[in-house]
Short mmCIF file of C-alpha atoms and ligand atoms in Angstrom, two decimals:
data_model
loop_
_atom_site.label_atom_id
_atom_site.label_comp_id
_atom_site.label_asym_id
_atom_site.label_seq_id
_atom_site.Cartn_x
_atom_site.Cartn_y
_atom_site.Cartn_z
CA MET V 1 22.61 13.55 14.52
CA THR V 2 23.95 10.17 15.62
CA ASP V 3 21.75 8.25 17.98
CA ILE V 4 24.12 5.51 19.13
CA SER V 5 21.23 3.41 20.36
CA MET V 6 20.27 2.95 16.72
CA MET V 7 23.72 1.81 15.58
CA ALA V 8 23.41 -1.86 16.52
CA GLU V 9 20.82 -4.59 16.76
CA PRO V 10 18.39 -4.07 19.68
CA TYR V 11 18.73 -7.79 20.58
CA LYS V 12 21.36 -10.48 21.04
CA ILE V 13 21.44 -13.99 19.63
CA LYS V 14 20.17 -16.89 21.77
CA MET V 15 19.95 -19.64 19.18
CA VAL V 16 21.52 -20.09 15.75
CA GLU V 17 20.70 -22.03 12.60
CA ALA V 18 23.50 -23.25 10.31
CA ILE V 19 23.41 -22.15 6.68
CA ARG V 20 25.37 -23.81 3.90
CA MET V 21 27.45 -22.29 1.12
CA THR V 22 27.34 -24.14 -2.21
CA THR V 23 29.70 -24.20 -5.21
CA ARG V 24 28.97 -22.29 -8.38
CA ALA V 25 28.58 -25.57 -10.29
CA GLU V 26 25.98 -26.75 -7.76
CA ARG V 27 24.07 -23.48 -8.07
CA GLU V 28 24.10 -23.56 -11.87
CA LYS V 29 22.58 -27.02 -11.72
CA ALA V 30 20.04 -26.00 -9.05
CA ILE V 31 18.75 -22.95 -10.94
CA ARG V 32 18.38 -24.95 -14.17
CA LYS V 33 16.44 -27.59 -12.24
CA ALA V 34 14.27 -24.79 -10.75
CA GLY V 35 13.39 -23.47 -14.22
CA TYR V 36 15.15 -20.16 -13.43
CA ASN V 37 12.51 -19.43 -10.81
CA THR V 38 13.96 -18.73 -7.34
CA PHE V 39 10.65 -19.85 -5.76
CA LEU V 40 11.41 -23.37 -7.04
CA LEU V 41 14.85 -23.65 -5.42
CA ARG V 42 15.27 -25.82 -2.36
CA SER V 43 16.08 -23.72 0.66
CA GLU V 44 19.02 -26.07 1.39
CA ASP V 45 20.65 -24.81 -1.81
CA VAL V 46 20.38 -21.18 -0.65
CA TRP V 47 23.04 -19.41 1.41
CA ILE V 48 21.42 -16.09 2.33
CA ASP V 49 17.68 -16.20 1.76
CA LEU V 50 16.33 -12.77 0.79
CA LEU V 51 13.36 -14.16 -1.16
CA THR V 52 10.81 -12.63 1.19
CA ASP V 53 10.24 -11.11 4.60
CA SER V 54 7.03 -13.11 4.88
CA GLY V 55 7.04 -15.63 7.72
CA THR V 56 10.84 -15.57 7.84
CA ALA V 57 11.33 -13.53 11.01
CA ALA V 58 13.26 -14.71 14.04
CA MET V 59 10.85 -14.72 16.98
CA SER V 60 11.79 -13.29 20.37
CA ASP V 61 12.15 -15.23 23.63
CA TYR V 62 8.92 -13.54 24.75
CA GLN V 63 7.14 -15.01 21.72
CA TRP V 64 8.70 -18.46 22.11
CA ALA V 65 7.74 -18.50 25.79
CA GLY V 66 4.18 -17.68 24.70
CA MET V 67 4.15 -20.72 22.41
CA MET V 68 4.15 -22.91 25.54
CA LEU V 69 0.99 -21.18 26.70
CA GLY V 70 -1.01 -22.34 23.69
CA ASP V 71 -4.61 -23.14 24.67
CA GLU V 72 -5.46 -25.67 21.96
CA ALA V 73 -9.19 -25.78 22.65
CA TYR V 74 -11.26 -26.00 19.46
CA ALA V 75 -13.45 -23.13 20.57
CA GLY V 76 -12.84 -20.04 22.68
CA SER V 77 -9.06 -20.38 23.18
CA ARG V 78 -7.71 -17.81 25.63
CA ASN V 79 -4.99 -16.98 23.08
CA PHE V 80 -7.71 -15.72 20.72
CA TYR V 81 -9.09 -13.35 23.35
CA PHE V 82 -5.59 -12.05 24.05
CA LEU V 83 -5.01 -11.47 20.32
CA GLU V 84 -8.35 -9.70 20.05
CA GLU V 85 -7.41 -7.46 22.97
CA VAL V 86 -3.97 -6.62 21.46
CA VAL V 87 -5.38 -5.81 18.01
CA ARG V 88 -8.14 -3.68 19.54
CA ASP V 89 -5.63 -1.84 21.68
CA ILE V 90 -3.18 -1.10 18.84
CA MET V 91 -5.56 -0.65 15.90
CA GLY V 92 -8.88 0.23 17.51
CA TYR V 93 -11.12 -1.98 15.35
CA LYS V 94 -14.18 -3.41 17.04
CA HIS V 95 -14.16 -6.96 15.63
CA LEU V 96 -11.44 -9.52 14.89
CA VAL V 97 -11.65 -12.54 12.59
CA PRO V 98 -8.48 -14.65 12.71
CA THR V 99 -7.21 -16.26 9.46
CA HIS V 100 -4.31 -18.57 8.57
CA GLN V 101 -2.47 -15.72 6.78
CA GLY V 102 -3.11 -12.49 4.85
CA ARG V 103 -4.70 -13.98 1.75
CA GLY V 104 -7.21 -15.83 3.92
CA ALA V 105 -8.38 -12.44 5.17
CA GLU V 106 -8.36 -11.04 1.60
CA HIS V 107 -10.53 -13.92 0.43
CA ILE V 108 -13.16 -13.35 3.13
CA LEU V 109 -13.07 -9.58 2.65
CA SER V 110 -13.56 -9.85 -1.13
CA GLN V 111 -16.32 -12.46 -0.87
CA SER V 112 -18.12 -10.43 1.84
CA LEU V 113 -18.14 -7.02 0.18
CA ILE V 114 -17.76 -7.40 -3.61
CA LYS V 115 -20.61 -8.06 -6.05
CA LYS V 116 -20.01 -9.10 -9.66
CA GLY V 117 -19.36 -6.04 -11.82
CA ASP V 118 -18.03 -3.93 -8.94
CA HIS V 119 -14.86 -1.83 -9.06
CA VAL V 120 -12.13 -1.77 -6.43
CA ALA V 121 -9.40 0.84 -6.26
CA GLY V 122 -6.00 0.57 -4.63
CA ASN V 123 -2.66 2.36 -4.28
CA MET V 124 -0.97 -0.01 -6.74
CA TYR V 125 -1.92 -3.66 -6.75
CA PHE V 126 -0.72 -6.56 -4.65
CA THR V 127 -0.67 -10.00 -6.29
CA THR V 128 -2.96 -11.99 -3.97
CA THR V 129 -5.10 -8.95 -3.06
CA ARG V 130 -6.01 -8.17 -6.68
CA LEU V 131 -6.57 -11.82 -7.53
CA HIS V 132 -9.13 -12.19 -4.73
CA GLN V 133 -10.88 -8.99 -5.88
CA GLU V 134 -11.04 -10.29 -9.45
CA MET V 135 -12.17 -13.76 -8.39
CA ALA V 136 -15.05 -12.10 -6.52
CA GLY V 137 -16.07 -10.34 -9.76
CA ALA V 138 -14.51 -6.88 -9.40
CA SER V 139 -12.22 -4.93 -11.73
CA PHE V 140 -9.15 -3.38 -10.14
CA HIS V 141 -8.03 0.25 -10.64
CA ASP V 142 -4.67 1.69 -9.64
CA ILE V 143 -4.98 5.12 -8.00
CA ILE V 144 -1.44 5.59 -6.70
CA ILE V 145 0.42 8.83 -7.51
CA ASP V 146 2.37 8.73 -10.80
CA GLU V 147 5.70 9.12 -9.00
CA ALA V 148 5.31 5.59 -7.62
CA HIS V 149 5.78 4.13 -11.10
CA LYS V 150 9.13 5.90 -11.58
CA PRO V 151 12.01 4.14 -9.79
CA SER V 152 14.47 7.05 -9.63
CA VAL V 153 12.03 9.75 -8.44
CA GLU V 154 12.49 10.76 -4.78
CA HIS V 155 9.29 11.33 -2.79
CA PRO V 156 8.84 10.83 0.97
CA PHE V 157 5.40 9.22 0.53
CA LYS V 158 5.44 7.44 -2.79
CA GLY V 159 2.58 5.23 -1.57
CA ASN V 160 0.14 8.16 -1.57
CA VAL V 161 -3.17 8.02 -3.40
CA ASP V 162 -3.79 10.48 -6.24
CA ILE V 163 -7.09 11.90 -4.93
CA GLY V 164 -8.00 13.13 -8.43
CA LYS V 165 -7.79 9.59 -9.78
CA LEU V 166 -10.11 8.37 -7.02
CA GLU V 167 -12.59 11.20 -7.71
CA ASP V 168 -12.58 10.33 -11.42
CA LEU V 169 -13.28 6.71 -10.65
CA ILE V 170 -16.24 7.62 -8.43
CA LYS V 171 -17.59 9.87 -11.21
CA GLU V 172 -17.10 7.20 -13.86
CA PHE V 173 -18.60 4.19 -12.07
CA GLY V 174 -20.65 5.66 -9.22
CA ALA V 175 -19.94 5.17 -5.53
CA ASP V 176 -22.46 2.30 -5.26
CA LYS V 177 -20.25 0.24 -7.63
CA ILE V 178 -17.17 0.74 -5.44
CA PRO V 179 -17.57 -1.30 -2.25
CA TYR V 180 -14.17 -0.35 -0.89
CA VAL V 181 -10.80 1.18 -1.56
CA ALA V 182 -7.82 -0.98 -0.55
CA ILE V 183 -4.94 0.98 0.90
CA GLY V 184 -1.53 -0.62 1.25
CA ALA V 185 0.54 1.04 3.95
CA PRO V 186 3.30 0.83 2.86
CA VAL V 187 3.01 -0.30 -0.78
CA ASN V 188 4.95 -3.51 -1.33
CA MET V 189 4.95 -3.47 -5.15
CA ALA V 190 6.04 0.18 -5.32
CA GLY V 191 9.17 -0.67 -3.36
CA GLY V 192 7.92 -0.59 0.24
CA GLN V 193 6.85 3.05 -0.07
CA PRO V 194 4.71 4.59 2.71
CA ILE V 195 1.51 6.63 2.60
CA SER V 196 1.32 9.80 4.70
CA MET V 197 -1.23 10.38 7.47
CA GLU V 198 -2.38 13.49 5.62
CA ASN V 199 -3.10 11.51 2.45
CA MET V 200 -4.84 8.74 4.38
CA LYS V 201 -7.08 11.38 5.96
CA GLU V 202 -8.00 12.77 2.54
CA VAL V 203 -8.78 9.31 1.16
CA SER V 204 -10.94 8.66 4.19
CA ARG V 205 -12.79 11.98 3.90
CA LEU V 206 -13.62 11.38 0.24
CA CYS V 207 -14.66 7.76 0.79
CA ARG V 208 -16.80 8.51 3.84
CA LYS V 209 -18.58 11.27 1.94
CA ASN V 210 -19.44 8.70 -0.73
CA GLY V 211 -20.25 5.74 1.50
CA ILE V 212 -17.20 3.77 0.32
CA LYS V 213 -15.26 1.69 2.85
CA VAL V 214 -11.51 2.10 3.31
CA VAL V 215 -9.70 -1.20 3.93
CA LEU V 216 -6.12 -1.09 5.11
CA ASP V 217 -3.63 -3.72 3.98
CA ALA V 218 -1.77 -3.71 7.28
CA ALA V 219 0.95 -6.29 6.52
CA ARG V 220 3.73 -3.77 7.24
CA VAL V 221 1.71 -1.07 8.98
CA LEU V 222 4.31 -0.51 11.71
CA GLU V 223 6.98 0.19 9.09
CA ASN V 224 4.62 2.74 7.55
CA CYS V 225 4.12 4.32 10.98
CA TRP V 226 7.89 4.43 11.45
CA PHE V 227 8.22 6.40 8.18
CA ILE V 228 5.44 8.78 9.27
CA LYS V 229 7.32 9.36 12.52
CA GLN V 230 10.55 10.08 10.61
CA ARG V 231 9.11 12.14 7.75
CA GLU V 232 5.78 13.74 8.58
CA LYS V 233 5.46 16.97 10.53
CA GLY V 234 3.78 16.65 13.91
CA TYR V 235 4.52 12.95 14.38
CA GLU V 236 8.19 13.11 15.49
CA LYS V 237 7.33 12.69 19.18
CA LYS V 238 4.33 10.37 18.87
CA SER V 239 4.63 6.67 19.71
CA LEU V 240 4.28 4.05 16.98
CA LYS V 241 1.18 2.83 18.77
CA ASP V 242 -0.50 6.25 18.71
CA ILE V 243 0.41 6.69 15.04
CA CYS V 244 -0.92 3.23 14.21
CA ARG V 245 -4.19 3.86 16.04
CA GLU V 246 -4.64 7.15 14.27
CA LEU V 247 -3.89 5.64 10.85
CA CYS V 248 -6.40 2.84 11.45
CA SER V 249 -9.01 5.36 12.66
CA HIS V 250 -9.17 6.69 9.09
CA THR V 251 -10.08 3.23 7.81
CA ASP V 252 -13.03 0.88 8.35
CA ALA V 253 -11.29 -2.47 8.29
CA CYS V 254 -7.93 -4.16 7.74
CA THR V 255 -6.47 -7.34 6.36
CA MET V 256 -3.30 -8.47 8.05
CA SER V 257 -0.52 -10.82 7.08
CA ALA V 258 0.93 -11.41 10.56
CA LYS V 259 3.90 -13.00 8.77
CA LYS V 260 5.25 -9.48 8.31
CA ASP V 261 4.88 -6.91 11.10
CA ALA V 262 3.72 -9.35 13.78
CA TYR V 263 7.13 -11.07 13.58
CA VAL V 264 5.82 -14.63 13.28
CA ASN V 265 6.10 -17.49 10.81
CA ILE V 266 2.38 -17.92 10.16
CA GLY V 267 -0.89 -16.12 10.90
CA GLY V 268 -3.19 -13.29 9.94
CA TRP V 269 -6.48 -11.57 10.60
CA LEU V 270 -9.32 -9.51 9.25
CA ALA V 271 -10.58 -6.72 11.53
CA MET V 272 -13.47 -4.29 11.07
CA ASN V 273 -15.89 -1.93 12.77
CA ASP V 274 -19.08 -2.76 10.86
CA ASP V 275 -21.34 -5.31 12.64
CA LYS V 276 -23.00 -6.62 9.47
CA PHE V 277 -19.67 -7.14 7.72
CA PHE V 278 -18.42 -8.95 10.85
CA THR V 279 -21.41 -11.30 10.82
CA LYS V 280 -20.86 -12.14 7.15
CA ALA V 281 -17.09 -12.64 7.65
CA LYS V 282 -17.72 -14.96 10.61
CA GLU V 283 -20.02 -17.07 8.43
CA LEU V 284 -17.35 -17.39 5.76
CA VAL V 285 -14.38 -17.97 8.04
CA VAL V 286 -15.81 -21.26 9.32
CA VAL V 287 -16.11 -22.49 5.72
CA TYR V 288 -12.63 -21.58 4.51
CA GLU V 289 -10.31 -21.08 7.49
CA GLY V 290 -11.58 -22.60 10.74
CA LEU V 291 -13.80 -21.62 13.67
CA HIS V 292 -14.05 -17.86 14.24
CA THR V 293 -11.90 -18.14 17.37
CA TYR V 294 -8.89 -19.69 15.61
CA GLY V 295 -9.29 -19.20 11.83
CA GLY V 296 -6.61 -21.70 10.83
CA MET V 297 -4.10 -20.86 13.55
CA ALA V 298 -3.13 -23.05 16.49
CA GLY V 299 -3.64 -21.43 19.89
CA ARG V 300 0.14 -21.14 20.30
CA ASP V 301 0.38 -19.35 16.94
CA MET V 302 -2.21 -16.78 18.04
CA GLU V 303 -0.20 -16.19 21.21
CA ALA V 304 3.01 -15.64 19.20
CA VAL V 305 1.17 -13.28 16.82
CA ALA V 306 -0.28 -11.24 19.69
CA ARG V 307 3.05 -11.03 21.51
CA GLY V 308 5.01 -10.23 18.34
CA PHE V 309 2.70 -7.40 17.27
CA LYS V 310 2.56 -5.98 20.81
CA GLU V 311 6.34 -6.12 21.22
CA ALA V 312 7.08 -4.51 17.84
CA THR V 313 4.64 -1.71 18.61
CA GLU V 314 5.90 -1.03 22.12
CA ASN V 315 9.67 -1.31 21.53
CA GLU V 316 10.25 1.04 18.63
CA TYR V 317 13.86 -0.05 18.19
CA ILE V 318 12.58 -3.33 16.74
CA VAL V 319 10.97 -1.67 13.72
CA GLY V 320 13.52 1.15 13.64
CA TRP V 321 16.47 -1.20 13.40
CA ARG V 322 14.74 -3.30 10.80
CA VAL V 323 14.20 -0.31 8.51
CA ARG V 324 17.74 0.85 9.22
CA GLN V 325 19.21 -2.48 8.12
CA VAL V 326 17.36 -2.26 4.80
CA GLU V 327 18.78 1.26 4.39
CA TYR V 328 22.26 -0.05 5.16
CA LEU V 329 22.07 -2.50 2.26
CA GLY V 330 20.41 0.04 -0.05
CA ASN V 331 23.09 2.66 0.57
CA LYS V 332 25.85 0.16 -0.23
CA LEU V 333 24.20 -0.52 -3.60
CA ILE V 334 23.73 3.19 -4.29
CA ASP V 335 27.43 3.76 -3.52
CA ALA V 336 28.32 1.06 -6.04
CA GLY V 337 26.27 2.87 -8.71
CA ILE V 338 23.62 0.16 -8.95
CA PRO V 339 20.14 1.35 -10.02
CA ILE V 340 17.57 0.80 -7.26
CA VAL V 341 14.12 2.19 -6.43
CA HIS V 342 14.31 5.49 -4.53
CA PRO V 343 13.82 6.18 -1.71
CA ILE V 344 14.89 2.93 -0.05
CA GLY V 345 11.78 1.10 1.20
CA GLY V 346 10.98 -0.41 4.57
CA HIS V 347 11.27 -4.14 3.95
CA ALA V 348 13.44 -4.55 0.88
CA VAL V 349 15.79 -2.97 -1.59
CA PHE V 350 14.35 -3.14 -5.11
CA LEU V 351 16.78 -3.36 -8.03
CA ASP V 352 15.63 -1.58 -11.18
CA ALA V 353 16.07 -4.40 -13.69
CA LYS V 354 15.17 -2.19 -16.68
CA ALA V 355 18.14 0.04 -15.88
CA PHE V 356 20.36 -2.86 -14.77
CA LEU V 357 19.80 -4.88 -17.98
CA PRO V 358 18.62 -2.33 -20.56
CA HIS V 359 19.56 -4.68 -23.42
CA ILE V 360 16.93 -7.26 -22.39
CA PRO V 361 13.36 -6.41 -23.50
CA GLN V 362 10.64 -6.73 -20.82
CA GLU V 363 9.09 -9.66 -22.76
CA GLU V 364 12.30 -11.59 -22.02
CA TYR V 365 11.88 -11.18 -18.26
CA PRO V 366 14.97 -9.18 -17.23
CA ALA V 367 14.09 -9.15 -13.51
CA GLN V 368 13.47 -12.90 -13.50
CA MET V 369 16.90 -13.46 -15.07
CA LEU V 370 18.63 -11.00 -12.77
CA ALA V 371 17.32 -12.85 -9.70
CA ALA V 372 18.59 -16.13 -11.20
CA GLU V 373 22.02 -14.58 -11.91
CA ILE V 374 22.35 -13.21 -8.37
CA TYR V 375 21.65 -16.69 -7.06
CA VAL V 376 24.20 -18.35 -9.36
CA GLU V 377 26.78 -15.70 -8.43
CA SER V 378 26.48 -16.06 -4.69
CA GLY V 379 23.77 -18.33 -3.33
CA VAL V 380 21.79 -15.22 -2.33
CA ARG V 381 18.10 -15.73 -3.16
CA THR V 382 15.97 -12.77 -4.27
CA MET V 383 12.79 -12.60 -6.37
CA GLU V 384 11.14 -11.02 -9.40
CA ARG V 385 8.62 -8.19 -9.09
CA GLY V 386 7.87 -7.20 -12.67
CA ILE V 387 6.10 -8.60 -15.70
CA VAL V 388 5.97 -12.16 -14.35
CA SER V 389 4.40 -11.08 -11.04
CA ALA V 390 1.94 -8.78 -12.85
CA GLY V 391 0.45 -11.78 -14.71
CA ARG V 392 -2.14 -11.52 -17.48
CA ASP V 393 -5.16 -9.27 -17.86
CA PRO V 394 -8.18 -11.53 -17.16
CA ALA V 395 -10.23 -9.77 -19.87
CA THR V 396 -7.71 -9.98 -22.75
CA GLY V 397 -5.37 -12.78 -21.65
CA LYS V 398 -2.44 -10.54 -22.58
CA ASN V 399 0.64 -9.93 -20.43
CA ARG V 400 0.29 -6.91 -18.20
CA THR V 401 3.36 -4.75 -18.72
CA PRO V 402 4.08 -2.87 -15.49
CA LYS V 403 6.32 0.17 -15.58
CA LEU V 404 8.30 -1.28 -12.70
CA GLU V 405 10.48 -4.26 -13.58
CA LEU V 406 12.19 -5.02 -10.28
CA VAL V 407 14.14 -7.56 -8.30
CA ARG V 408 13.19 -7.53 -4.65
CA VAL V 409 16.02 -8.08 -2.20
CA THR V 410 13.92 -8.66 0.90
CA ILE V 411 15.29 -8.61 4.41
CA PRO V 412 13.78 -11.06 6.92
CA ARG V 413 13.20 -9.49 10.34
CA ARG V 414 15.97 -10.08 12.92
CA ALA V 415 17.34 -13.08 10.96
CA TYR V 416 20.53 -11.77 9.34
CA THR V 417 23.37 -9.48 10.43
CA ASN V 418 24.97 -6.63 8.52
CA SER V 419 27.79 -9.00 7.47
CA HIS V 420 25.16 -10.81 5.43
CA MET V 421 24.17 -7.44 3.96
CA ASP V 422 27.84 -6.76 3.07
CA VAL V 423 28.24 -9.97 1.08
CA THR V 424 24.83 -9.49 -0.55
CA ALA V 425 25.92 -6.06 -1.80
CA LEU V 426 29.19 -7.55 -3.06
CA ALA V 427 27.36 -10.36 -4.89
CA ILE V 428 25.07 -7.89 -6.66
CA GLU V 429 28.07 -5.73 -7.57
CA ASN V 430 29.77 -8.76 -9.16
CA VAL V 431 26.69 -9.38 -11.31
CA TRP V 432 26.56 -5.64 -12.16
CA LYS V 433 30.15 -5.86 -13.50
CA ARG V 434 29.25 -8.63 -15.95
CA ARG V 435 25.73 -7.37 -16.76
CA ASP V 436 26.36 -6.91 -20.52
CA ALA V 437 26.80 -10.66 -20.99
CA ILE V 438 23.46 -11.57 -19.35
CA LYS V 439 20.70 -12.82 -21.66
CA GLY V 440 16.92 -13.00 -21.35
CA LEU V 441 14.48 -15.86 -20.70
CA LYS V 442 11.42 -17.44 -22.25
CA ILE V 443 8.55 -19.12 -20.40
CA THR V 444 8.19 -22.89 -20.71
CA TYR V 445 5.36 -23.39 -18.19
CA GLU V 446 2.88 -20.93 -16.76
CA PRO V 447 0.11 -21.52 -14.20
CA GLU V 448 -3.14 -19.59 -14.66
CA ALA V 449 -3.09 -17.63 -11.40
CA LEU V 450 -0.17 -16.10 -9.45
CA ARG V 451 2.22 -17.44 -12.08
CA PHE V 452 5.36 -16.02 -10.48
CA PHE V 453 5.27 -18.71 -7.79
CA GLN V 454 5.52 -21.68 -10.14
CA ALA V 455 6.34 -20.58 -13.70
CA ARG V 456 9.37 -22.17 -15.40
CA PHE V 457 11.83 -20.55 -17.82
CA GLU V 458 14.73 -21.26 -20.17
CA PRO V 459 17.44 -18.90 -21.46
CA VAL V 460 16.70 -17.52 -24.94
C1 PLP E 1 2.20 -10.73 2.09
C2 PLP E 1 1.22 -9.76 1.68
C3 PLP E 1 -0.14 -10.10 1.55
C4 PLP E 1 -0.65 -11.53 1.65
O1 PLP E 1 -0.38 -12.11 2.86
P1 PLP E 1 0.01 -13.65 3.03
O2 PLP E 1 0.20 -13.77 4.51
O3 PLP E 1 1.24 -13.90 2.25
O4 PLP E 1 -1.12 -14.47 2.53
C5 PLP E 1 -1.02 -9.08 1.25
N1 PLP E 1 -0.61 -7.82 1.07
C6 PLP E 1 0.67 -7.47 1.16
C7 PLP E 1 1.09 -6.05 0.94
C8 PLP E 1 1.63 -8.42 1.47
O5 PLP E 1 2.92 -8.06 1.52
#
């Protein structure tokens, strides 16, 4: 069935930003200077920037117009009350605590609910989320279904929780040692894979029975809702807003990186139903983020966040087209025979670096090198999601060795056209053709936490 309304961008371009192509010699020099870490490149040396979809969206005229309505009062800005109203309306949570971005919310959540020696479970980990849990004294446990760790396996809801694994954890540690379960919807590290409504309901049922909170990582919640609408029986005719409200109703709180599905460049929030948790979070937010009516955001930023989230929920073509564009790139790579994570996720195409470069052992960082090679080939910037991102086990100091060794080709929202996707696919194909000659890397500098952001490498 061809729905022609979904065959082109649901917007037109009002303003443009020039981007600059570089020479191969310039890029070779730039990547060496960046220690083979694409996070350390200057954006001026990048042609098409697919590093992340975080804070890289193009805002709408409705959002930009809202920026002029910023009420920059220190306390009680009207933009805060509008944001609170929008979040309540779409997600249904009782309380809102604004934060400067997602990890600000994760910090306050972890410090509010975790005691030393606790255990937190999640459907695969996310880098900053797990770090905040560990810094608060908890151990993290992955309870995602096994399929999620296998790149080539097709499954409509690869972000689902394995309920048996959660039950085992409750038996092993006791419910009173598990303050909450963190549910990513969809799961970034698994390849942007969604969780089904059915599975969310089961997680909620089990947790509520045991007095364990369910906390939603809502960074890309609208993309998850889009997948539910496309793939889950009974949701075909429901609006994204109704699906989102229902999904949130099975949880007790959420952390939000507004830099994703609120279509802004900065912002976030923590939302919850529990009054006591709200009181604690409000006490902490003034220490780490800002007053509880701005939490590190300017009034104008809160207005843009509120408008962006509202718009993306109400006009389903915004999220639909976004997911469709990722699919467009993914299908081009599949057609070229390039190994990627299946099914294609909502925010990015993930290259399977273990299958792309099988001659490079994981200890020589194949995904890190593949991202560097794609940059040198074309000026397209991507990033590593494998052994470097996984970091070290805090107990043993040893490298964690994740099953997934991936390069994330992340599509910013509304920023690039399908012509940019065409040349990106071509660039990756060119690297694929010369893959046998690519060598591994060794680390020359490594920060203690979140090493993928700043680590430096050299070819072996
Ligand atoms: C981006 C992200 C975060 C952290 O949010 P920031 O706004 O970058 O601090 C948390 N969880 C997931 C799944 C994310 O993608």
